[in-house]
mmCIF file of C-alpha atoms and ligand atoms in Angstrom:
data_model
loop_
_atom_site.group_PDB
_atom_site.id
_atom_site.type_symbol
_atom_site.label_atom_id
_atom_site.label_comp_id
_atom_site.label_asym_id
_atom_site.label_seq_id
_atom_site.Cartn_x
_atom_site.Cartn_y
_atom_site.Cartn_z
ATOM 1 C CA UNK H 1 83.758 -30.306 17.526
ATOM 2 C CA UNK H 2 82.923 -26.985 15.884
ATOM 3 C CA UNK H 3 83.135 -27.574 12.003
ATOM 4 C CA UNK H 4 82.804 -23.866 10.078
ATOM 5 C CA UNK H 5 79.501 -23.838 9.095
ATOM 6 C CA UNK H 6 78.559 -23.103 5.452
ATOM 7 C CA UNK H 7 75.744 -20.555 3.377
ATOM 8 C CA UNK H 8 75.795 -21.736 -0.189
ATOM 9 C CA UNK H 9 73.508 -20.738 -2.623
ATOM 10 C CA UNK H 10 72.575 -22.611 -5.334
ATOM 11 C CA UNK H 11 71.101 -19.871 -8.520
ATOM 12 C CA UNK H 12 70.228 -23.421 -10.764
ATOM 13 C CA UNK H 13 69.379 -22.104 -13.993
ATOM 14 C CA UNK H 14 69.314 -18.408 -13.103
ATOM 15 C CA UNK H 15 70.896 -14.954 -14.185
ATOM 16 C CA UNK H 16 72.857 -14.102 -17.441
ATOM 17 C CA UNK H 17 76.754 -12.982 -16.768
ATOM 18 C CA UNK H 18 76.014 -9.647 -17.138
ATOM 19 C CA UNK H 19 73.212 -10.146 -13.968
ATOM 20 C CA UNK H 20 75.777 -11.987 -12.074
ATOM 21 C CA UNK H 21 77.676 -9.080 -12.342
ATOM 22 C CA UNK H 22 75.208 -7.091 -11.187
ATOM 23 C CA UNK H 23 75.007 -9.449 -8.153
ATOM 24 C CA UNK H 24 78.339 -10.124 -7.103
ATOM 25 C CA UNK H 25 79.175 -5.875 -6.920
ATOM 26 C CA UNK H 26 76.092 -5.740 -4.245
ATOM 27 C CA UNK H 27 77.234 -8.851 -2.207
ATOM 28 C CA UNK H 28 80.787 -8.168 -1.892
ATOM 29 C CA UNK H 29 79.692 -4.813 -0.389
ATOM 30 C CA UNK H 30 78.029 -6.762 2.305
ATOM 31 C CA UNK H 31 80.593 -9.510 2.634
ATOM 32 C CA UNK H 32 83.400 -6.785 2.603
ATOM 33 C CA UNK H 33 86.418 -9.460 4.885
ATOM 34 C CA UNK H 34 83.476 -11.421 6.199
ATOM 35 C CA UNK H 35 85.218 -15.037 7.299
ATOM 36 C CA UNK H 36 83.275 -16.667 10.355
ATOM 37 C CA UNK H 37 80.903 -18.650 7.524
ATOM 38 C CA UNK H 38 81.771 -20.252 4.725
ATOM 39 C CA UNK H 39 80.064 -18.832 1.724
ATOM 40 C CA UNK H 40 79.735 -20.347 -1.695
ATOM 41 C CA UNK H 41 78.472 -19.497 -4.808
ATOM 42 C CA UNK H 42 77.145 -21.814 -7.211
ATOM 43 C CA UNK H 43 75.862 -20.263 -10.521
ATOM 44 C CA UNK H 44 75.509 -21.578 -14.312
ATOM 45 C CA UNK H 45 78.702 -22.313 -15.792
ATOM 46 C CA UNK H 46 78.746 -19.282 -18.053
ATOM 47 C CA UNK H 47 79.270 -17.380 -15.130
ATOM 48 C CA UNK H 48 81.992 -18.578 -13.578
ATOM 49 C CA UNK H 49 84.743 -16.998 -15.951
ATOM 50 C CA UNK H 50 83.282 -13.158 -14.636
ATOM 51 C CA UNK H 51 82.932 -14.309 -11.081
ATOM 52 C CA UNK H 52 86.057 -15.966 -10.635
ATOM 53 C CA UNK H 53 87.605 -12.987 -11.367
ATOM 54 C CA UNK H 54 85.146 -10.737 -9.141
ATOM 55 C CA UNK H 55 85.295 -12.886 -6.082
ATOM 56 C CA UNK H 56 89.085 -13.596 -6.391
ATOM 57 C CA UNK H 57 89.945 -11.047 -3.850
ATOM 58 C CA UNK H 58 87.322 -11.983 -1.557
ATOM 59 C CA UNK H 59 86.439 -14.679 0.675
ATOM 60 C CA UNK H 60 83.399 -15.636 -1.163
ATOM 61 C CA UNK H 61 84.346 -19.209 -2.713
ATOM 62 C CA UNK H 62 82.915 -20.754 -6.138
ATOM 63 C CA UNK H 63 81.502 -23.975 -7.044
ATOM 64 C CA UNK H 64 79.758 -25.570 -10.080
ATOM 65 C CA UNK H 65 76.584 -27.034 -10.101
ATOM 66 C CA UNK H 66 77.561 -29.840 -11.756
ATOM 67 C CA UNK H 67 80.643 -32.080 -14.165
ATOM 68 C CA UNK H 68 81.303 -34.980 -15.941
ATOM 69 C CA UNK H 69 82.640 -38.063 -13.817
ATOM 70 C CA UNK H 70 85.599 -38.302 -17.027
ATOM 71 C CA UNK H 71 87.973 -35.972 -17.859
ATOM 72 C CA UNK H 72 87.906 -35.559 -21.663
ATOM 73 C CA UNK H 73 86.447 -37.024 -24.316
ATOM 74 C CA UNK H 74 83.205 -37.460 -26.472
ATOM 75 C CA UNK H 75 80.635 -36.403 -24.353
ATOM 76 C CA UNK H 76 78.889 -33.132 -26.045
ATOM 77 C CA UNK H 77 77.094 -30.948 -23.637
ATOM 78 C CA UNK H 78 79.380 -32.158 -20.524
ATOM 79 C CA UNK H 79 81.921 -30.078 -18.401
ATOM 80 C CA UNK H 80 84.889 -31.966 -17.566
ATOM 81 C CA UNK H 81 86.424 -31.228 -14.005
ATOM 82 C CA UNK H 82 89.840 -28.985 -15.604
ATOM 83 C CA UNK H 83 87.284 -26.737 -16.459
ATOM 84 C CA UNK H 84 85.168 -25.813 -13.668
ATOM 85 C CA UNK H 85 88.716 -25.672 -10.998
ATOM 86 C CA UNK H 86 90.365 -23.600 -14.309
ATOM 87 C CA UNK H 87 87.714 -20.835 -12.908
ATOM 88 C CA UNK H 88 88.270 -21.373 -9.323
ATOM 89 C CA UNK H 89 85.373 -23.635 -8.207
ATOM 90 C CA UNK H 90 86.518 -25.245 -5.013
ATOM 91 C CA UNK H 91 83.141 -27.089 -4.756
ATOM 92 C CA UNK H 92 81.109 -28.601 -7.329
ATOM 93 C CA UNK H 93 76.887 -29.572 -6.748
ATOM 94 C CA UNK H 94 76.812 -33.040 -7.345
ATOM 95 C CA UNK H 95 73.604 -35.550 -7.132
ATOM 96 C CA UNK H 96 70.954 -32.445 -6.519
ATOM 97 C CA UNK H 97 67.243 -34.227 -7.218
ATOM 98 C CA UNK H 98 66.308 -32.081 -10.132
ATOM 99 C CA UNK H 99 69.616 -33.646 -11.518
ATOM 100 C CA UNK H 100 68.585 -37.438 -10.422
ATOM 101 C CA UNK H 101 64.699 -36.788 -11.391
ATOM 102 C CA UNK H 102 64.760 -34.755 -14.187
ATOM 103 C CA UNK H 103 67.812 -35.599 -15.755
ATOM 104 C CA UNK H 104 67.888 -39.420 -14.156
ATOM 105 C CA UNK H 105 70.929 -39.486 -12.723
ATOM 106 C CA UNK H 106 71.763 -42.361 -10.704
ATOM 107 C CA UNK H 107 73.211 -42.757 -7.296
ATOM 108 C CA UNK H 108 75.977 -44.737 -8.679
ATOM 109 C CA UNK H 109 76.751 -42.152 -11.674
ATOM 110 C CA UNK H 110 76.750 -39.702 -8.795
ATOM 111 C CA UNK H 111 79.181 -41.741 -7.036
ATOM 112 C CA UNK H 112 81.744 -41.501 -9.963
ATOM 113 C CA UNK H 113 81.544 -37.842 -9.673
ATOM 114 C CA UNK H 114 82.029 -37.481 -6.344
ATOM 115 C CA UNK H 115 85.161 -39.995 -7.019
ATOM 116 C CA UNK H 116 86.383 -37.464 -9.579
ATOM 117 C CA UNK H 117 86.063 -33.929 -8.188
ATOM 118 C CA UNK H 118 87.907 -35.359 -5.158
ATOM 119 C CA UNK H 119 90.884 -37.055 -7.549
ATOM 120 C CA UNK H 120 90.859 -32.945 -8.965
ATOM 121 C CA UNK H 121 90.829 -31.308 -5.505
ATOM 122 C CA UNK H 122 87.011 -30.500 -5.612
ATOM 123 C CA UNK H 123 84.841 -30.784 -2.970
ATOM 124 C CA UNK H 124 81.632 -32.360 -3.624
ATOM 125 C CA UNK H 125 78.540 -31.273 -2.388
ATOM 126 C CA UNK H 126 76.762 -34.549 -2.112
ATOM 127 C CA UNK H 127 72.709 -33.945 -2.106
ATOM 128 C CA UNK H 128 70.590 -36.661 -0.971
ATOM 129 C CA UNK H 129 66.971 -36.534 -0.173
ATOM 130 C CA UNK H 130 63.623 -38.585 -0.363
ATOM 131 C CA UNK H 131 60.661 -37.768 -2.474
ATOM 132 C CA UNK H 132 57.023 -37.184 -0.266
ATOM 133 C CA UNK H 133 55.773 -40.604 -1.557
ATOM 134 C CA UNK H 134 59.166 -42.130 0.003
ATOM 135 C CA UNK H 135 58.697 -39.861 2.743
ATOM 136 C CA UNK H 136 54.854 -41.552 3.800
ATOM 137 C CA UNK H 137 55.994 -44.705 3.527
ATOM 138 C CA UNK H 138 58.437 -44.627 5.446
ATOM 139 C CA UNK H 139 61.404 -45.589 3.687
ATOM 140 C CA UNK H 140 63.416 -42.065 4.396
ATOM 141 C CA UNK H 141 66.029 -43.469 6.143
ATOM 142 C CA UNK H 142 66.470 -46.465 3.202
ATOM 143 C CA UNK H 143 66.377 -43.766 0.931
ATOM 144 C CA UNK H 144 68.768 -41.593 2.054
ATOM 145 C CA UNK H 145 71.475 -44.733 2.914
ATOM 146 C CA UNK H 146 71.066 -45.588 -0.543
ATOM 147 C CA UNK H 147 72.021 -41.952 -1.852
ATOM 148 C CA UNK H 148 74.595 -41.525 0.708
ATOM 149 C CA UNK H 149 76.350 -44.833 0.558
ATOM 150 C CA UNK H 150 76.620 -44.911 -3.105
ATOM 151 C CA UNK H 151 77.460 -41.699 -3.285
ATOM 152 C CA UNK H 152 80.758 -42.057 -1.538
ATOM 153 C CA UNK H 153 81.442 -45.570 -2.549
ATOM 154 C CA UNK H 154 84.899 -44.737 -3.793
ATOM 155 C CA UNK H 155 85.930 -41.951 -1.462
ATOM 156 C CA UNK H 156 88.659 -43.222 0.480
ATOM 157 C CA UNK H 157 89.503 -42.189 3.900
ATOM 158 C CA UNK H 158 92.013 -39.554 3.266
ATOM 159 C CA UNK H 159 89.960 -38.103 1.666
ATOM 160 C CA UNK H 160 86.771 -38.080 3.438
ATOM 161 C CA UNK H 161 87.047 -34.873 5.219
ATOM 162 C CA UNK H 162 86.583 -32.790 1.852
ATOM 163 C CA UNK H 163 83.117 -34.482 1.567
ATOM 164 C CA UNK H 164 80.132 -31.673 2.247
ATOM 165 C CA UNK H 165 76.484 -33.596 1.857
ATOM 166 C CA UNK H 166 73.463 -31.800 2.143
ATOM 167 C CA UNK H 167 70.129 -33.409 2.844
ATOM 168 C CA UNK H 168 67.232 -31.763 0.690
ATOM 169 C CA UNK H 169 64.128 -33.265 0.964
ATOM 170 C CA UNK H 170 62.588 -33.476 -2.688
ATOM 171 C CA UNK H 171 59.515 -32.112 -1.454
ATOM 172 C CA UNK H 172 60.957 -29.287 0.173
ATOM 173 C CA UNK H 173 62.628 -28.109 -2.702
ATOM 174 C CA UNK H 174 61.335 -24.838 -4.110
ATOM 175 C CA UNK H 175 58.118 -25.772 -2.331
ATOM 176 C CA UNK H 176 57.878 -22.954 0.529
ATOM 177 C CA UNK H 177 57.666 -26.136 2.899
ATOM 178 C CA UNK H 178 60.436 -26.442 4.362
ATOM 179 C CA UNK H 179 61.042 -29.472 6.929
ATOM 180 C CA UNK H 180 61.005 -28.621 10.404
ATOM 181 C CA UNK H 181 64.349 -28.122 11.824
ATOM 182 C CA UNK H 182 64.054 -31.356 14.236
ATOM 183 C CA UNK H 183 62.981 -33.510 10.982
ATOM 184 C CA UNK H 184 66.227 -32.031 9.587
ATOM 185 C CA UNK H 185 68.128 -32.963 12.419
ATOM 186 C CA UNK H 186 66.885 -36.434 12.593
ATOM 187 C CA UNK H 187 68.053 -37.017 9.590
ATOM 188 C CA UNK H 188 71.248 -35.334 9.326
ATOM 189 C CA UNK H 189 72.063 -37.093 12.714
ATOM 190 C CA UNK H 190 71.353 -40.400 10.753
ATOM 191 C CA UNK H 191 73.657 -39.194 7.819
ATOM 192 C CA UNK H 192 76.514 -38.604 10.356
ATOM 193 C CA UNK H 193 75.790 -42.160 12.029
ATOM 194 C CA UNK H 194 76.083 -43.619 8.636
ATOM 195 C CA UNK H 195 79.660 -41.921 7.684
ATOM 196 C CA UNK H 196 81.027 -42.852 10.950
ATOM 197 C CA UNK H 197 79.931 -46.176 10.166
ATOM 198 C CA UNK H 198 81.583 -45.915 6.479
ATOM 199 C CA UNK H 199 84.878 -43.955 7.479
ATOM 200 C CA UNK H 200 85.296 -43.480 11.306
ATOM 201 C CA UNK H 201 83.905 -41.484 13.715
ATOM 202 C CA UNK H 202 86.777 -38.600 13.391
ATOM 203 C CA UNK H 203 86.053 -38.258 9.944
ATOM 204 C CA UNK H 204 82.327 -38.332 10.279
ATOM 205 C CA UNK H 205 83.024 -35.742 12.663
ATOM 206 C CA UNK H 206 84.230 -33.462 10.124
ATOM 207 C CA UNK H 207 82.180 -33.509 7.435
ATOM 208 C CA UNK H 208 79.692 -30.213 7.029
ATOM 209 C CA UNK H 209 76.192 -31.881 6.369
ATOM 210 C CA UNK H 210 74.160 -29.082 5.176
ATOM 211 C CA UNK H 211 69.975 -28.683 4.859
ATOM 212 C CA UNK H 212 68.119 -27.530 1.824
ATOM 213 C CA UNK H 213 65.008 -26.927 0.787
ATOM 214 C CA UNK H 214 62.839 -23.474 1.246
ATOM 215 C CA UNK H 215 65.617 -22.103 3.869
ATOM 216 C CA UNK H 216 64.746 -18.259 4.051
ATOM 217 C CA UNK H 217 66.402 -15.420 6.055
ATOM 218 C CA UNK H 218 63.426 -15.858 8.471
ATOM 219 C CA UNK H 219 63.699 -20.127 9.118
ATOM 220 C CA UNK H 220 67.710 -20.273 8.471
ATOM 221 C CA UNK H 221 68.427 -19.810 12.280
ATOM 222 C CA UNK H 222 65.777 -22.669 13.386
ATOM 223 C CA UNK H 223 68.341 -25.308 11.206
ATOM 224 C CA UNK H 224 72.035 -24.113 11.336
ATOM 225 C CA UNK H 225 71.123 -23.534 15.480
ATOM 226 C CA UNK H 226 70.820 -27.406 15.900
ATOM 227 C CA UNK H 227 73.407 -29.216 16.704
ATOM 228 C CA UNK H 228 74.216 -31.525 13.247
ATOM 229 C CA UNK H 229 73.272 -29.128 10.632
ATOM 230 C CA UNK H 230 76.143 -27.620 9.557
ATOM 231 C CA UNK H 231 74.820 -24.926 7.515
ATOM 232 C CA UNK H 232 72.581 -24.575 4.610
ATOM 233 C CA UNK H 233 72.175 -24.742 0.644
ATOM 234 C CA UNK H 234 69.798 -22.340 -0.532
ATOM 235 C CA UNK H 235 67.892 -21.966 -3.900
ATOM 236 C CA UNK H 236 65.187 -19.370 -4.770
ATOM 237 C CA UNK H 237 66.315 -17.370 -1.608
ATOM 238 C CA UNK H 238 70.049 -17.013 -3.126
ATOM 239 C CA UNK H 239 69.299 -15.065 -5.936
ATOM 240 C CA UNK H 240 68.810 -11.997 -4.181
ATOM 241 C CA UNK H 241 72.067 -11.237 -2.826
ATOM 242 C CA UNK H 242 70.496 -8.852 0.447
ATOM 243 C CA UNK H 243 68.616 -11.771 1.054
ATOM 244 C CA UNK H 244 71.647 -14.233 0.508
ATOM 245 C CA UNK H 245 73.486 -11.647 2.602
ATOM 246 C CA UNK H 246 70.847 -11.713 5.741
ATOM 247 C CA UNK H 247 70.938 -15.979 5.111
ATOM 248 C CA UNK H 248 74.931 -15.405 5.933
ATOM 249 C CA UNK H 249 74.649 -13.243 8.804
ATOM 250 C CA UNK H 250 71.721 -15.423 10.591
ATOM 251 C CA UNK H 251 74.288 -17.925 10.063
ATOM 252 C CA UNK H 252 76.854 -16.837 12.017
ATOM 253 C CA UNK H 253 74.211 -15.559 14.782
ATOM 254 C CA UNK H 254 73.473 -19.561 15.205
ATOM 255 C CA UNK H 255 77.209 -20.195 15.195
ATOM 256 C CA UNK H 256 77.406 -18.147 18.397
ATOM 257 C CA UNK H 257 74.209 -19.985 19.900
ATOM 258 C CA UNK H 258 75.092 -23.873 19.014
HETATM 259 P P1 LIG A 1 65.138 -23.900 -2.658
HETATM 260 O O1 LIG A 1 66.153 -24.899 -3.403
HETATM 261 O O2 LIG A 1 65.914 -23.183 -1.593
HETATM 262 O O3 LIG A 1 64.649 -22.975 -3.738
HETATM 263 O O4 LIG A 1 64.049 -24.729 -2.074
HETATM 264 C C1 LIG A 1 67.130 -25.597 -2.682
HETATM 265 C C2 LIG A 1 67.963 -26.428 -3.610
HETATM 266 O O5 LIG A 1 67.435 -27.000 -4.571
HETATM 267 O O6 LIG A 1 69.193 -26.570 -3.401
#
């Protein structure tokens, strides 16, 4: 079944307001009514009040990079769920591995989320991915499960459709090596198995699964060409939006060749 495919970019801790601003006016002009991919933005939070006004009238959609699984209360230096969809964000990062390394998140933490931004009408973007040590030894696929299946614990099956994942090896992350598109595939084919073991094979059907880690405009056709991948979710190559742009447009070029 064909399933939109998606370009998000992910700016982690990059770019002021006032250089989002500077962004967004040179992306829209190359976006102008562009609609055959799905493309999201993900920057800091501080940015979202300035963007969700800039992008409003365009098809460029919004998503955090990350919330709070509750949805008030005493937890200083968390964003509750009201505020990210106050400014628009129709998808919220949740699970990425410098949140579940750095920050040690755990898959079951990530799990509430995911419970949460779909109770608010958010889509998650679910990232799972193994580490090079997991990697050698073999345990990607146990890995992965473990992320996945956690991850989506709670979603019931109405609501499994909203679900985006993207698979982001934690060694390919920011590294400059990527995987190789058939690795990718491998494993996003596994992903899909497991959903369709989870929910049903409709659902699983429908579900974007997305690949990250060092996509560039020059490999992004390799991955969103195959088959499962359903699009990508960039970092370092996002923050430039001609290169973001050319990401986009490759895109769709592999939407007309799956
Ligand atoms: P990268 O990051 O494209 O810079 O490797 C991807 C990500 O962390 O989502």
């Amino acid at each position: 079944m064909a399933r939109t495919l998606i370009a998000a970019g992910n700016w982690k801790m990059h770019k002021t307001s006032q250089e989002a601003s500077v962004y967004a006016e040179a992306f829209l002009n190359s976006v102008g009514n562009f609609r055959q991919v799905e493309i999201i933005v993900c920057p800091p939070f501080t940015s979202l009040p300035l963007l969700s006004q800039k992008l409003a009238a365009s098809p460029v959609k919004l998503g955090a990079q990350n919330m709070h699984w509750e949805t008030k209360g005493a937890f200083t230096g968390e964003i509750a769920p009201a505020m990210i969809k106050e400014f628009r964000c129709d998808y919220v990062i949740l699970g990425h591995s410098e949140r579940r390394h750095i920050f040690r998140e755990t898959s079951q933490e990530v799990g509430q989320k995911v419970q949460t931004a779909l109770n608010w009408g958010i889509s998650p973007i679910l990232c799972v991915g193994e580490t090079l040590e997991e990697r050698e030894k073999g345990k990607t696929e146990s890995v992965v499960a473990e992320q996945l299946l956690q991850g989506v614990d709670a979603v019931p099956l109405d609501k499994a459709s909203h679900l985006v994942i993207a698979y982001e090896p934690v060694w390919a992350i920011g590294t400059g090596k990527a995987a190789t598109p058939a690795d990718a595939e491998e494993v996003i084919g596994f992903i899909r198995e497991k959903l369709s073991q989870k929910f049903n094979r409709d659902v699983a059907q429908k579900i974007r699964i997305l690949y990250g880690g060092s996509v560039t405009p020059e490999n992004v056709f390799e991955f969103v060409v195959k088959p499962e991948i359903d699009g990508t979710l960039v970092g370092g190559a996002s923050l430039d939006p001609g290169k973001f742009w050319k990401i986009v447009e490759e895109t769709y070029r592999a939407s007309q060749n799956k």
